[in-house]
């Protein structure tokens, strides 16, 4: 993820950077990456509600 697309939330940015690895993986390996990113995003957003 380039600096101009970062959210400023380190955990979220780290999760989204996982998308960068998709180019190197076969398409059938993409869904688990999406699941991991989705899980991380939900955790970050849930934490934002508590903050």
mmCIF file with all atom_site columns, C-alpha atoms in Angstrom:
data_model
loop_
_atom_site.group_PDB
_atom_site.id
_atom_site.type_symbol
_atom_site.label_atom_id
_atom_site.label_alt_id
_atom_site.label_comp_id
_atom_site.label_asym_id
_atom_site.label_entity_id
_atom_site.label_seq_id
_atom_site.pdbx_PDB_ins_code
_atom_site.Cartn_x
_atom_site.Cartn_y
_atom_site.Cartn_z
_atom_site.occupancy
_atom_site.B_iso_or_equiv
_atom_site.pdbx_formal_charge
_atom_site.auth_seq_id
_atom_site.auth_comp_id
_atom_site.auth_asym_id
_atom_site.auth_atom_id
_atom_site.pdbx_PDB_model_num
ATOM 1  C CA . UNK A 1 1  ? 0.000   0.000   0.000  1.00 0.00 ? 1  UNK A CA 1
ATOM 2  C CA . UNK A 1 2  ? 1.438   3.364   -0.908 1.00 0.00 ? 2  UNK A CA 1
ATOM 3  C CA . UNK A 1 3  ? 1.689   6.085   1.698  1.00 0.00 ? 3  UNK A CA 1
ATOM 4  C CA . UNK A 1 4  ? -0.966  8.164   -0.078 1.00 0.00 ? 4  UNK A CA 1
ATOM 5  C CA . UNK A 1 5  ? -3.511  5.371   0.528  1.00 0.00 ? 5  UNK A CA 1
ATOM 6  C CA . UNK A 1 6  ? -2.772  4.699   4.187  1.00 0.00 ? 6  UNK A CA 1
ATOM 7  C CA . UNK A 1 7  ? -5.551  5.204   6.706  1.00 0.00 ? 7  UNK A CA 1
ATOM 8  C CA . UNK A 1 8  ? -3.343  6.214   9.619  1.00 0.00 ? 8  UNK A CA 1
ATOM 9  C CA . UNK A 1 9  ? -4.547  3.151   11.545 1.00 0.00 ? 9  UNK A CA 1
ATOM 10 C CA . UNK A 1 10 ? -1.531  0.836   11.664 1.00 0.00 ? 10 UNK A CA 1
ATOM 11 C CA . UNK A 1 11 ? -3.531  -2.389  12.127 1.00 0.00 ? 11 UNK A CA 1
ATOM 12 C CA . UNK A 1 12 ? -5.848  -1.552  9.253  1.00 0.00 ? 12 UNK A CA 1
ATOM 13 C CA . UNK A 1 13 ? -3.011  -0.503  6.964  1.00 0.00 ? 13 UNK A CA 1
ATOM 14 C CA . UNK A 1 14 ? -1.146  -3.736  7.732  1.00 0.00 ? 14 UNK A CA 1
ATOM 15 C CA . UNK A 1 15 ? -4.227  -5.779  6.918  1.00 0.00 ? 15 UNK A CA 1
ATOM 16 C CA . UNK A 1 16 ? -4.874  -4.008  3.629  1.00 0.00 ? 16 UNK A CA 1
ATOM 17 C CA . UNK A 1 17 ? -1.232  -4.451  2.629  1.00 0.00 ? 17 UNK A CA 1
ATOM 18 C CA . UNK A 1 18 ? -2.096  -8.143  2.445  1.00 0.00 ? 18 UNK A CA 1
ATOM 19 C CA . UNK A 1 19 ? -3.764  -7.335  -0.873 1.00 0.00 ? 19 UNK A CA 1
ATOM 20 C CA . UNK A 1 20 ? -0.326  -6.620  -2.334 1.00 0.00 ? 20 UNK A CA 1
ATOM 21 C CA . UNK A 1 21 ? 0.546   -10.319 -2.148 1.00 0.00 ? 21 UNK A CA 1
ATOM 22 C CA . UNK A 1 22 ? -2.424  -11.381 -4.269 1.00 0.00 ? 22 UNK A CA 1
ATOM 23 C CA . UNK A 1 23 ? -0.607  -10.748 -7.547 1.00 0.00 ? 23 UNK A CA 1
ATOM 24 C CA . UNK A 1 24 ? 1.831   -13.511 -6.643 1.00 0.00 ? 24 UNK A CA 1
ATOM 25 C CA . UNK A 1 25 ? -0.825  -16.060 -5.616 1.00 0.00 ? 25 UNK A CA 1
ATOM 26 C CA . UNK A 1 26 ? -3.156  -18.212 -7.691 1.00 0.00 ? 26 UNK A CA 1
ATOM 27 C CA . UNK A 1 27 ? -6.750  -17.000 -7.668 1.00 0.00 ? 27 UNK A CA 1
ATOM 28 C CA . UNK A 1 28 ? -7.898  -19.977 -5.607 1.00 0.00 ? 28 UNK A CA 1
ATOM 29 C CA . UNK A 1 29 ? -5.696  -18.699 -2.776 1.00 0.00 ? 29 UNK A CA 1
ATOM 30 C CA . UNK A 1 30 ? -7.292  -15.222 -2.732 1.00 0.00 ? 30 UNK A CA 1
ATOM 31 C CA . UNK A 1 31 ? -10.386 -15.968 -0.575 1.00 0.00 ? 31 UNK A CA 1
ATOM 32 C CA . UNK A 1 32 ? -8.408  -16.745 2.618  1.00 0.00 ? 32 UNK A CA 1
ATOM 33 C CA . UNK A 1 33 ? -6.533  -13.459 2.196  1.00 0.00 ? 33 UNK A CA 1
ATOM 34 C CA . UNK A 1 34 ? -9.819  -11.587 1.801  1.00 0.00 ? 34 UNK A CA 1
ATOM 35 C CA . UNK A 1 35 ? -11.157 -13.336 4.903  1.00 0.00 ? 35 UNK A CA 1
ATOM 36 C CA . UNK A 1 36 ? -8.112  -12.306 6.959  1.00 0.00 ? 36 UNK A CA 1
ATOM 37 C CA . UNK A 1 37 ? -8.388  -8.704  5.803  1.00 0.00 ? 37 UNK A CA 1
ATOM 38 C CA . UNK A 1 38 ? -12.116 -8.614  6.459  1.00 0.00 ? 38 UNK A CA 1
ATOM 39 C CA . UNK A 1 39 ? -11.601 -9.987  9.966  1.00 0.00 ? 39 UNK A CA 1
ATOM 40 C CA . UNK A 1 40 ? -8.900  -7.406  10.715 1.00 0.00 ? 40 UNK A CA 1
ATOM 41 C CA . UNK A 1 41 ? -11.070 -4.574  9.391  1.00 0.00 ? 41 UNK A CA 1
ATOM 42 C CA . UNK A 1 42 ? -13.996 -5.659  11.566 1.00 0.00 ? 42 UNK A CA 1
ATOM 43 C CA . UNK A 1 43 ? -11.738 -5.736  14.639 1.00 0.00 ? 43 UNK A CA 1
ATOM 44 C CA . UNK A 1 44 ? -10.349 -2.277  13.913 1.00 0.00 ? 44 UNK A CA 1
ATOM 45 C CA . UNK A 1 45 ? -13.797 -0.812  13.315 1.00 0.00 ? 45 UNK A CA 1
ATOM 46 C CA . UNK A 1 46 ? -15.218 -2.461  16.435 1.00 0.00 ? 46 UNK A CA 1
ATOM 47 C CA . UNK A 1 47 ? -12.347 -0.975  18.425 1.00 0.00 ? 47 UNK A CA 1
ATOM 48 C CA . UNK A 1 48 ? -13.026 2.461   16.941 1.00 0.00 ? 48 UNK A CA 1
ATOM 49 C CA . UNK A 1 49 ? -16.552 2.290   18.334 1.00 0.00 ? 49 UNK A CA 1
ATOM 50 C CA . UNK A 1 50 ? -15.148 1.613   21.814 1.00 0.00 ? 50 UNK A CA 1
ATOM 51 C CA . UNK A 1 51 ? -12.619 4.455   21.627 1.00 0.00 ? 51 UNK A CA 1
#
